[in-house]
mmCIF file of C-alpha atoms in Angstrom:
data_model
loop_
_atom_site.group_PDB
_atom_site.id
_atom_site.type_symbol
_atom_site.label_atom_id
_atom_site.label_comp_id
_atom_site.label_asym_id
_atom_site.label_seq_id
_atom_site.Cartn_x
_atom_site.Cartn_y
_atom_site.Cartn_z
ATOM 1 C CA SER R 1091 26.721 63.541 104.177
ATOM 2 C CA MET R 1092 24.340 67.057 104.027
ATOM 3 C CA TYR R 1093 26.815 68.337 106.914
ATOM 4 C CA CYS R 1094 30.215 66.881 104.804
ATOM 5 C CA ILE R 1095 29.286 68.352 101.615
ATOM 6 C CA LEU R 1096 28.501 71.995 103.596
ATOM 7 C CA ALA R 1097 31.609 71.530 105.041
ATOM 8 C CA ARG R 1098 33.489 70.446 102.185
ATOM 9 C CA ARG R 1099 32.262 73.910 99.944
ATOM 10 C CA HIS R 1100 32.351 76.237 103.244
ATOM 11 C CA GLY R 1101 35.445 74.727 104.664
ATOM 12 C CA ALA R 1102 37.881 74.581 101.735
ATOM 13 C CA PRO R 1103 38.516 78.224 101.635
ATOM 14 C CA ARG R 1104 39.618 78.451 105.156
ATOM 15 C CA VAL R 1105 41.723 75.628 105.136
ATOM 16 C CA ARG R 1106 43.515 77.192 101.756
ATOM 17 C CA HIS R 1107 43.782 80.834 103.688
ATOM 18 C CA ALA R 1108 45.306 78.892 106.771
ATOM 19 C CA ALA R 1109 47.399 77.208 104.711
ATOM 20 C CA ALA R 1110 48.602 80.451 102.853
ATOM 21 C CA HIS R 1111 49.287 81.822 106.540
ATOM 22 C CA THR R 1112 51.125 78.997 107.779
ATOM 23 C CA LEU R 1113 52.926 79.014 104.490
ATOM 24 C CA TYR R 1114 54.371 82.352 105.327
ATOM 25 C CA VAL R 1115 55.477 81.963 108.583
ATOM 26 C CA MET R 1116 57.118 78.850 107.822
ATOM 27 C CA LEU R 1117 59.095 81.072 105.047
ATOM 28 C CA ALA R 1118 59.749 84.299 107.007
ATOM 29 C CA VAL R 1119 60.365 82.846 110.478
ATOM 30 C CA PRO R 1120 63.263 81.391 109.511
ATOM 31 C CA LEU R 1121 64.640 83.334 106.350
ATOM 32 C CA LEU R 1122 64.568 86.896 108.454
ATOM 33 C CA PRO R 1123 66.836 86.103 110.731
ATOM 34 C CA ILE R 1124 69.030 84.480 108.706
ATOM 35 C CA VAL R 1125 68.882 87.907 106.927
ATOM 36 C CA MET R 1126 69.325 89.913 109.128
ATOM 37 C CA THR R 1127 71.437 88.694 111.872
ATOM 38 C CA PHE R 1128 74.530 87.656 109.048
ATOM 39 C CA PRO R 1129 75.030 91.241 108.192
ATOM 40 C CA LEU R 1130 75.090 92.236 111.825
ATOM 41 C CA ALA R 1131 77.280 89.771 112.967
ATOM 42 C CA VAL R 1132 79.687 90.530 110.484
ATOM 43 C CA LEU R 1133 79.659 93.837 111.266
ATOM 44 C CA LEU R 1134 79.772 92.790 115.148
ATOM 45 C CA ASN R 1135 82.811 90.250 114.662
ATOM 46 C CA SER R 1136 84.605 93.426 113.378
ATOM 47 C CA ALA R 1137 83.689 96.132 115.615
ATOM 48 C CA ARG R 1138 85.824 94.949 118.356
ATOM 49 C CA ARG R 1139 85.556 98.054 120.740
ATOM 50 C CA MET R 1140 81.976 98.088 121.290
ATOM 51 C CA GLN R 1141 81.830 94.606 121.050
ATOM 52 C CA ALA R 1142 80.558 93.876 124.440
ATOM 53 C CA LEU R 1143 77.701 96.627 124.345
ATOM 54 C CA LEU R 1144 76.634 95.486 120.810
ATOM 55 C CA ARG R 1145 76.740 91.716 121.936
ATOM 56 C CA SER R 1146 74.798 92.885 125.535
ATOM 57 C CA VAL R 1147 72.030 94.607 123.361
ATOM 58 C CA TYR R 1148 71.260 91.572 120.855
ATOM 59 C CA PHE R 1149 70.966 89.033 123.650
ATOM 60 C CA VAL R 1150 68.135 91.198 125.487
ATOM 61 C CA PRO R 1151 65.578 89.145 123.866
ATOM 62 C CA TYR R 1152 67.060 86.081 125.069
ATOM 63 C CA VAL R 1153 67.687 86.390 128.721
ATOM 64 C CA THR R 1154 64.483 88.154 129.322
ATOM 65 C CA SER R 1155 61.875 86.292 130.832
ATOM 66 C CA GLY R 1156 59.006 85.348 129.165
ATOM 67 C CA ILE R 1157 56.260 87.079 131.365
ATOM 68 C CA ALA R 1158 58.313 90.082 130.725
ATOM 69 C CA VAL R 1159 58.422 89.976 127.277
ATOM 70 C CA PHE R 1160 54.527 89.012 127.044
ATOM 71 C CA PHE R 1161 54.325 92.595 128.935
ATOM 72 C CA ALA R 1162 56.775 94.380 126.798
ATOM 73 C CA TRP R 1163 54.754 93.678 123.373
ATOM 74 C CA GLN R 1164 51.311 93.799 124.886
ATOM 75 C CA TYR R 1165 52.427 97.406 125.801
ATOM 76 C CA ILE R 1166 53.941 98.481 122.361
ATOM 77 C CA LEU R 1167 51.469 96.879 120.290
ATOM 78 C CA GLN R 1168 48.249 97.535 122.011
ATOM 79 C CA PRO R 1169 45.867 100.479 120.873
ATOM 80 C CA ASP R 1170 47.234 103.368 123.049
ATOM 81 C CA GLY R 1171 50.983 101.321 122.876
ATOM 82 C CA ALA R 1172 54.315 102.386 122.028
ATOM 83 C CA VAL R 1173 53.690 101.785 118.209
ATOM 84 C CA ASN R 1174 50.474 103.693 117.601
ATOM 85 C CA ALA R 1175 51.831 106.628 120.097
ATOM 86 C CA LEU R 1176 55.122 106.711 117.888
ATOM 87 C CA LEU R 1177 53.102 106.884 114.651
ATOM 88 C CA GLY R 1178 50.919 109.242 116.036
ATOM 89 C CA SER R 1179 53.754 111.617 116.775
ATOM 90 C CA VAL R 1180 55.843 111.610 113.634
ATOM 91 C CA GLY R 1181 52.625 112.629 111.640
ATOM 92 C CA LEU R 1182 51.863 109.090 110.371
ATOM 93 C CA GLY R 1183 48.569 108.553 112.764
ATOM 94 C CA SER R 1184 46.575 107.595 109.807
ATOM 95 C CA LEU R 1185 49.152 104.434 109.740
ATOM 96 C CA ALA R 1186 47.934 103.775 113.393
ATOM 97 C CA GLN R 1187 45.859 100.646 114.425
ATOM 98 C CA PRO R 1188 42.788 101.880 116.397
ATOM 99 C CA GLN R 1189 42.119 97.781 117.760
ATOM 100 C CA GLY R 1190 45.757 97.356 118.200
ATOM 101 C CA TRP R 1191 48.117 95.718 115.907
ATOM 102 C CA LEU R 1192 46.930 91.988 117.000
ATOM 103 C CA GLY R 1193 43.501 92.572 117.069
ATOM 104 C CA ASN R 1194 43.577 93.791 112.944
ATOM 105 C CA PRO R 1195 43.635 90.869 110.899
ATOM 106 C CA HIS R 1196 45.581 92.479 108.147
ATOM 107 C CA THR R 1197 48.424 93.152 110.800
ATOM 108 C CA ALA R 1198 48.102 90.662 112.917
ATOM 109 C CA LEU R 1199 50.136 88.300 110.903
ATOM 110 C CA PRO R 1200 53.377 90.527 109.729
ATOM 111 C CA THR R 1201 52.748 91.522 113.349
ATOM 112 C CA MET R 1202 53.504 87.652 114.989
ATOM 113 C CA ILE R 1203 56.058 87.216 112.345
ATOM 114 C CA VAL R 1204 57.970 90.044 113.784
ATOM 115 C CA VAL R 1205 57.668 89.680 117.743
ATOM 116 C CA THR R 1206 58.762 85.765 116.324
ATOM 117 C CA VAL R 1207 61.813 86.539 114.438
ATOM 118 C CA TRP R 1208 62.860 88.873 117.344
ATOM 119 C CA GLY R 1209 62.906 85.926 119.602
ATOM 120 C CA ALA R 1210 65.207 84.168 117.307
ATOM 121 C CA VAL R 1211 67.390 86.999 116.542
ATOM 122 C CA PRO R 1212 69.995 86.220 119.200
ATOM 123 C CA VAL R 1213 70.196 82.514 118.974
ATOM 124 C CA ALA R 1214 71.454 83.320 115.663
ATOM 125 C CA MET R 1215 73.353 86.045 116.466
ATOM 126 C CA LEU R 1216 75.160 83.761 118.753
ATOM 127 C CA MET R 1217 75.805 81.043 116.137
ATOM 128 C CA TYR R 1218 77.238 83.234 113.250
ATOM 129 C CA LEU R 1219 79.276 85.106 115.658
ATOM 130 C CA THR R 1220 80.949 81.594 117.087
ATOM 131 C CA GLY R 1221 81.327 80.679 113.516
ATOM 132 C CA LEU R 1222 82.682 83.843 112.151
ATOM 133 C CA GLN R 1223 85.063 83.766 115.350
ATOM 134 C CA SER R 1224 86.333 80.200 114.229
ATOM 135 C CA ILE R 1225 87.103 81.358 110.698
ATOM 136 C CA ASP R 1226 91.073 81.166 110.403
ATOM 137 C CA ARG R 1227 92.363 84.317 109.858
ATOM 138 C CA SER R 1228 94.855 83.168 106.839
ATOM 139 C CA VAL R 1229 92.104 81.761 105.201
ATOM 140 C CA MET R 1230 90.766 85.828 105.060
ATOM 141 C CA GLU R 1231 94.109 87.035 104.311
ATOM 142 C CA ALA R 1232 94.435 84.744 101.465
ATOM 143 C CA ALA R 1233 91.310 85.924 99.539
ATOM 144 C CA GLN R 1234 92.509 88.975 100.008
ATOM 145 C CA LEU R 1235 95.991 88.489 99.038
ATOM 146 C CA ASP R 1236 94.009 86.899 96.065
ATOM 147 C CA GLY R 1237 92.459 90.399 95.231
ATOM 148 C CA ALA R 1238 88.860 89.685 96.649
ATOM 149 C CA GLY R 1239 87.819 92.720 98.173
ATOM 150 C CA TRP R 1240 85.295 93.126 101.334
ATOM 151 C CA TRP R 1241 82.310 91.652 99.259
ATOM 152 C CA ARG R 1242 83.468 89.044 97.743
ATOM 153 C CA THR R 1243 85.657 87.874 100.931
ATOM 154 C CA HIS R 1244 82.402 87.441 102.410
ATOM 155 C CA LEU R 1245 79.963 86.157 100.031
ATOM 156 C CA SER R 1246 83.067 83.554 98.415
ATOM 157 C CA VAL R 1247 84.725 83.115 101.674
ATOM 158 C CA VAL R 1248 82.959 83.266 104.598
ATOM 159 C CA TRP R 1249 79.312 82.766 103.441
ATOM 160 C CA PRO R 1250 80.260 79.374 102.560
ATOM 161 C CA LEU R 1251 82.296 78.359 105.567
ATOM 162 C CA VAL R 1252 78.957 79.484 107.835
ATOM 163 C CA ARG R 1253 76.594 77.334 105.650
ATOM 164 C CA PRO R 1254 76.880 74.674 107.554
ATOM 165 C CA ILE R 1255 75.610 77.215 110.710
ATOM 166 C CA THR R 1256 72.603 78.468 108.674
ATOM 167 C CA ALA R 1257 71.529 75.184 108.315
ATOM 168 C CA ILE R 1258 71.156 74.569 111.978
#
């Protein structure tokens, strides 16, 4: 009984804090890949010349072994890792994290979100590219003949056609 009162009094802020962090992750991880990959997929779909090279670059996270990804991120995020070294070399050493990016409570959550989004981008890119390539060219031409510019075509025609892919 006394334990329950103390647990409620001292545990509630921790539960709220954990719930807020969970909410941040639940919003950021699905939304960031959409915001990042749809415009990139549109550009990649229109860049015929370098399409194979760009596709290979975007699928590196998906085809890379999990243990290799672990070691790469460990190297990048540790106290003497690539991010801190890069910040120091461009004169932003004051932003470097002496305990590493996952060791600081203020940077651990955003860093974890970045790593998770990085892993989700290839799948979203593949799905959007597939959706974009399945759109009938006559629909795009009809929108352009009706006077729609590039932005209007992609916002009013392409985006609604790939919305089921976004839902997936």
